[in-house]
PDB file of C-alpha atoms in Angstrom:
ATOM      1  CA  MET A 392     -92.094  40.314 128.039  1.00  0.00           C
ATOM      2  CA  ASN A 393     -91.209  40.274 131.725  1.00  0.00           C
ATOM      3  CA  LEU A 394     -90.693  36.675 132.839  1.00  0.00           C
ATOM      4  CA  SER A 395     -91.050  37.518 136.539  1.00  0.00           C
ATOM      5  CA  GLY A 396     -94.826  37.305 136.424  1.00  0.00           C
ATOM      6  CA  TYR A 397     -96.466  40.258 134.752  1.00  0.00           C
ATOM      7  CA  ASP A 398     -95.940  43.140 132.344  1.00  0.00           C
ATOM      8  CA  GLU A 399     -97.710  46.446 132.804  1.00  0.00           C
ATOM      9  CA  LEU A 400     -99.336  47.313 129.482  1.00  0.00           C
ATOM     10  CA  GLY A 401    -100.546  50.783 130.471  1.00  0.00           C
ATOM     11  CA  THR A 402    -103.815  52.502 129.577  1.00  0.00           C
ATOM     12  CA  ILE A 403    -105.636  50.594 126.874  1.00  0.00           C
ATOM     13  CA  ALA A 404    -108.937  52.492 126.749  1.00  0.00           C
ATOM     14  CA  THR A 405    -111.250  54.993 128.365  1.00  0.00           C
ATOM     15  CA  SER A 406    -114.881  54.125 129.021  1.00  0.00           C
ATOM     16  CA  GLY A 407    -117.484  56.202 130.814  1.00  0.00           C
ATOM     17  CA  GLY A 408    -114.768  58.627 131.857  1.00  0.00           C
ATOM     18  CA  GLN A 409    -112.812  55.792 133.494  1.00  0.00           C
ATOM     19  CA  GLU A 410    -109.254  54.875 132.542  1.00  0.00           C
ATOM     20  CA  LEU A 411    -108.799  51.157 131.829  1.00  0.00           C
ATOM     21  CA  ARG A 412    -105.284  49.872 132.510  1.00  0.00           C
ATOM     22  CA  ALA A 413    -103.972  46.415 131.680  1.00  0.00           C
ATOM     23  CA  LYS A 414    -101.204  44.080 132.657  1.00  0.00           C
ATOM     24  CA  LEU A 415    -100.185  40.762 131.159  1.00  0.00           C
ATOM     25  CA  VAL A 416    -100.234  37.986 133.747  1.00  0.00           C
ATOM     26  CA  LEU A 417     -98.097  35.068 132.610  1.00  0.00           C
ATOM     27  CA  GLY A 418     -99.372  31.529 132.847  1.00  0.00           C
ATOM     28  CA  ARG A 419     -97.341  28.315 132.627  1.00  0.00           C
ATOM     29  CA  ASP A 420     -97.006  28.957 128.954  1.00  0.00           C
ATOM     30  CA  LEU A 421     -97.968  31.902 126.750  1.00  0.00           C
ATOM     31  CA  ASP A 422    -101.259  30.275 125.709  1.00  0.00           C
ATOM     32  CA  ARG A 423    -102.423  30.311 129.359  1.00  0.00           C
ATOM     33  CA  SER A 424    -101.498  33.936 129.994  1.00  0.00           C
ATOM     34  CA  THR A 425    -104.252  36.444 130.675  1.00  0.00           C
ATOM     35  CA  VAL A 426    -104.609  40.178 130.550  1.00  0.00           C
ATOM     36  CA  GLU A 427    -105.967  41.733 133.709  1.00  0.00           C
ATOM     37  CA  VAL A 428    -107.857  44.918 132.929  1.00  0.00           C
ATOM     38  CA  ARG A 429    -108.605  47.178 135.875  1.00  0.00           C
ATOM     39  CA  ILE A 430    -110.422  50.435 136.309  1.00  0.00           C
ATOM     40  CA  GLU A 431    -107.747  52.829 137.532  1.00  0.00           C
ATOM     41  CA  GLY A 432    -108.205  53.828 141.169  1.00  0.00           C
ATOM     42  CA  VAL A 433    -110.996  51.349 141.917  1.00  0.00           C
ATOM     43  CA  ALA A 434    -110.218  48.307 144.035  1.00  0.00           C
ATOM     44  CA  LYS A 435    -111.836  45.027 142.994  1.00  0.00           C
ATOM     45  CA  ALA A 436    -112.771  46.441 139.596  1.00  0.00           C
ATOM     46  CA  THR A 437    -110.820  44.037 137.396  1.00  0.00           C
ATOM     47  CA  THR A 438    -111.654  41.631 134.634  1.00  0.00           C
ATOM     48  CA  GLN A 439    -109.647  38.948 132.872  1.00  0.00           C
ATOM     49  CA  ILE A 440    -109.342  38.786 129.096  1.00  0.00           C
ATOM     50  CA  SER A 441    -107.285  36.501 126.901  1.00  0.00           C
ATOM     51  CA  PRO A 442    -104.412  38.226 125.098  1.00  0.00           C
ATOM     52  CA  ARG A 443    -105.979  37.284 121.769  1.00  0.00           C
ATOM     53  CA  GLY A 444    -109.322  38.736 122.856  1.00  0.00           C
ATOM     54  CA  LEU A 445    -107.648  42.000 123.759  1.00  0.00           C
ATOM     55  CA  LEU A 446    -105.710  42.137 120.481  1.00  0.00           C
ATOM     56  CA  SER A 447    -108.789  41.418 118.381  1.00  0.00           C
ATOM     57  CA  ALA A 448    -110.910  43.846 120.465  1.00  0.00           C
ATOM     58  CA  ASP A 449    -114.113  42.397 119.094  1.00  0.00           C
ATOM     59  CA  VAL A 450    -117.588  43.493 120.163  1.00  0.00           C
ATOM     60  CA  GLY A 451    -117.729  40.922 122.971  1.00  0.00           C
ATOM     61  CA  THR A 452    -114.480  42.160 124.530  1.00  0.00           C
ATOM     62  CA  ILE A 453    -115.547  45.790 124.308  1.00  0.00           C
ATOM     63  CA  ARG A 454    -118.955  44.949 125.800  1.00  0.00           C
ATOM     64  CA  GLN A 455    -117.229  43.056 128.667  1.00  0.00           C
ATOM     65  CA  LEU A 456    -115.138  46.142 129.495  1.00  0.00           C
ATOM     66  CA  GLU A 457    -118.127  48.490 129.222  1.00  0.00           C
ATOM     67  CA  ASN A 458    -120.151  46.224 131.528  1.00  0.00           C
ATOM     68  CA  ARG A 459    -117.365  46.345 134.086  1.00  0.00           C
ATOM     69  CA  VAL A 460    -117.439  50.142 134.054  1.00  0.00           C
ATOM     70  CA  SER A 461    -121.239  50.233 134.239  1.00  0.00           C
ATOM     71  CA  SER A 462    -121.131  47.913 137.285  1.00  0.00           C
ATOM     72  CA  LEU A 463    -119.292  50.537 139.353  1.00  0.00           C
ATOM     73  CA  PRO A 464    -122.455  51.887 141.072  1.00  0.00           C
ATOM     74  CA  ARG A 465    -123.313  48.337 142.227  1.00  0.00           C
ATOM     75  CA  LEU A 466    -119.747  47.837 143.428  1.00  0.00           C
ATOM     76  CA  ALA A 467    -119.924  51.105 145.387  1.00  0.00           C
ATOM     77  CA  ALA A 468    -123.253  50.093 146.957  1.00  0.00           C
ATOM     78  CA  ASP A 469    -121.788  46.711 147.916  1.00  0.00           C
ATOM     79  CA  VAL A 470    -118.809  48.401 149.546  1.00  0.00           C
ATOM     80  CA  GLU A 471    -121.127  50.741 151.471  1.00  0.00           C
ATOM     81  CA  THR A 472    -123.205  47.783 152.651  1.00  0.00           C
ATOM     82  CA  ARG A 473    -120.155  45.844 153.862  1.00  0.00           C
ATOM     83  CA  HIS A 474    -118.448  48.824 155.500  1.00  0.00           C
ATOM     84  CA  PRO A 475    -120.294  48.693 158.877  1.00  0.00           C
ATOM     85  CA  GLU A 476    -119.694  44.940 159.137  1.00  0.00           C
ATOM     86  CA  ALA A 477    -115.987  45.445 158.446  1.00  0.00           C
ATOM     87  CA  LEU A 478    -115.810  48.137 161.141  1.00  0.00           C
ATOM     88  CA  THR A 479    -117.527  45.800 163.614  1.00  0.00           C
ATOM     89  CA  ARG A 480    -115.009  43.048 162.838  1.00  0.00           C
ATOM     90  CA  ILE A 481    -112.135  45.470 163.375  1.00  0.00           C
ATOM     91  CA  VAL A 482    -113.497  46.442 166.795  1.00  0.00           C
ATOM     92  CA  GLN A 483    -113.964  42.763 167.716  1.00  0.00           C
ATOM     93  CA  ALA A 484    -110.440  41.923 166.592  1.00  0.00           C
ATOM     94  CA  ASP A 485    -108.977  44.801 168.604  1.00  0.00           C
ATOM     95  CA  LYS A 486    -110.852  43.603 171.704  1.00  0.00           C
ATOM     96  CA  ALA A 487    -109.658  40.037 171.188  1.00  0.00           C
ATOM     97  CA  LEU A 488    -106.062  41.221 170.847  1.00  0.00           C
ATOM     98  CA  ALA A 489    -106.328  43.187 174.102  1.00  0.00           C
ATOM     99  CA  GLU A 490    -107.552  40.143 176.072  1.00  0.00           C
ATOM    100  CA  PRO A 491    -105.082  37.658 177.528  1.00  0.00           C
ATOM    101  CA  PHE A 492    -104.616  34.353 175.750  1.00  0.00           C
ATOM    102  CA  LYS A 493    -107.507  32.226 176.996  1.00  0.00           C
ATOM    103  CA  HIS A 494    -105.458  29.011 177.033  1.00  0.00           C
ATOM    104  CA  ALA A 495    -102.432  30.529 178.811  1.00  0.00           C
ATOM    105  CA  GLU A 496    -102.759  28.294 181.901  1.00  0.00           C
ATOM    106  CA  ALA A 497    -103.099  25.137 179.810  1.00  0.00           C
ATOM    107  CA  LEU A 498    -100.075  26.206 177.765  1.00  0.00           C
ATOM    108  CA  LYS A 499     -97.986  26.757 180.912  1.00  0.00           C
ATOM    109  CA  ALA A 500     -99.037  23.351 182.272  1.00  0.00           C
ATOM    110  CA  ALA A 501     -98.179  21.646 178.972  1.00  0.00           C
ATOM    111  CA  GLN A 502     -94.777  23.365 178.864  1.00  0.00           C
ATOM    112  CA  ALA A 503     -94.043  22.299 182.455  1.00  0.00           C
ATOM    113  CA  ASN A 504     -95.098  18.729 181.668  1.00  0.00           C
ATOM    114  CA  SER A 505     -92.905  18.703 178.569  1.00  0.00           C
ATOM    115  CA  ALA A 506     -89.919  19.952 180.607  1.00  0.00           C
ATOM    116  CA  ARG A 507     -90.588  17.262 183.226  1.00  0.00           C
ATOM    117  CA  ILE A 508     -90.682  14.527 180.573  1.00  0.00           C
ATOM    118  CA  ASP A 509     -87.479  15.851 178.987  1.00  0.00           C
ATOM    119  CA  GLN A 510     -85.765  15.709 182.378  1.00  0.00           C
ATOM    120  CA  LEU A 511     -87.010  12.175 183.051  1.00  0.00           C
ATOM    121  CA  MET A 512     -85.709  11.028 179.696  1.00  0.00           C
ATOM    122  CA  ALA A 513     -82.337  12.688 180.313  1.00  0.00           C
ATOM    123  CA  ASP A 514     -82.122  11.085 183.768  1.00  0.00           C
ATOM    124  CA  ALA A 515     -83.066   7.677 182.368  1.00  0.00           C
ATOM    125  CA  THR A 516     -80.230   7.685 179.843  1.00  0.00           C
ATOM    126  CA  ARG A 517     -77.562   9.025 182.203  1.00  0.00           C
ATOM    127  CA  PRO A 518     -76.991   5.807 184.292  1.00  0.00           C
ATOM    128  CA  VAL A 519     -76.594   3.731 181.143  1.00  0.00           C
ATOM    129  CA  GLU A 520     -73.962   6.112 179.834  1.00  0.00           C
ATOM    130  CA  LEU A 521     -72.139   6.113 183.192  1.00  0.00           C
ATOM    131  CA  ALA A 522     -72.257   2.326 183.439  1.00  0.00           C
ATOM    132  CA  ARG A 523     -70.751   1.972 179.984  1.00  0.00           C
ATOM    133  CA  THR A 524     -67.861   4.304 180.744  1.00  0.00           C
ATOM    134  CA  GLU A 525     -67.249   3.029 184.295  1.00  0.00           C
ATOM    135  CA  SER A 526     -67.432  -0.705 183.590  1.00  0.00           C
ATOM    136  CA  ARG A 527     -64.982  -0.739 180.722  1.00  0.00           C
ATOM    137  CA  PRO A 528     -62.318   1.865 180.176  1.00  0.00           C
ATOM    138  CA  GLU A 529     -61.525   2.841 176.624  1.00  0.00           C
ATOM    139  CA  VAL A 530     -58.975   0.446 175.156  1.00  0.00           C
ATOM    140  CA  ASP A 531     -57.167   0.993 171.925  1.00  0.00           C
ATOM    141  CA  PRO A 532     -58.586  -1.647 169.536  1.00  0.00           C
ATOM    142  CA  ARG A 533     -55.066  -2.407 168.241  1.00  0.00           C
ATOM    143  CA  LEU A 534     -53.869  -3.166 171.776  1.00  0.00           C
ATOM    144  CA  GLU A 535     -56.854  -5.457 172.344  1.00  0.00           C
ATOM    145  CA  GLN A 536     -56.045  -7.311 169.129  1.00  0.00           C
ATOM    146  CA  MET A 537     -52.396  -7.713 170.161  1.00  0.00           C
ATOM    147  CA  ARG A 538     -53.495  -9.210 173.502  1.00  0.00           C
ATOM    148  CA  ARG A 539     -55.354 -11.900 171.616  1.00  0.00           C
ATOM    149  CA  VAL A 540     -52.765 -12.551 168.908  1.00  0.00           C
ATOM    150  CA  ILE A 541     -49.575 -12.767 171.065  1.00  0.00           C
ATOM    151  CA  PRO A 542     -50.611 -15.803 173.131  1.00  0.00           C
ATOM    152  CA  ALA A 543     -51.979 -17.597 170.099  1.00  0.00           C
ATOM    153  CA  THR A 544     -48.798 -17.174 168.037  1.00  0.00           C
ATOM    154  CA  THR A 545     -46.055 -17.339 170.725  1.00  0.00           C
ATOM    155  CA  GLY A 546     -47.505 -19.339 173.545  1.00  0.00           C
ATOM    156  CA  LEU A 547     -46.754 -16.459 175.895  1.00  0.00           C
ATOM    157  CA  ARG A 548     -49.357 -15.090 178.161  1.00  0.00           C
ATOM    158  CA  SER A 549     -50.303 -11.437 177.823  1.00  0.00           C
ATOM    159  CA  PRO A 550     -49.703  -9.186 180.821  1.00  0.00           C
ATOM    160  CA  GLY A 551     -52.539  -9.308 183.317  1.00  0.00           C
ATOM    161  CA  ALA A 552     -53.788 -12.689 182.070  1.00  0.00           C
ATOM    162  CA  ALA A 553     -54.262 -15.400 184.665  1.00  0.00           C
TER     163      ALA A 553
END
């Protein structure tokens, strides 16, 4: 068993001249796994069966597979019906991709406004940073502590004190 998600089981039957291929699709645990049976070469022609149902291959399972094969003419008619609509959607999508982004001007305005706000915020914080660095030069904390301790313990004044 392949723990990466599914195991190809190969051809399990032939019905109405159609090859039925299966793969085991793992669930959270083995009891929730399913077998996906597909008609080879036909898109959207799959059915799900429990692994036990496939192993027992009772009348109900066989009938389910035969019904899937017999539904191929309806599936083909459905595809033919939807084909023109799909072509129309493709043409519409191609036209939409060729047109410029309809909100381009609003996007440019929003980007400019965002840049303006960013600049205002940067300018607003700059004077505070300058004031902090200009008003008080960096002093080694140990030196500052010595300035307070020396007068208290010796009676001497620290340099620069009035």
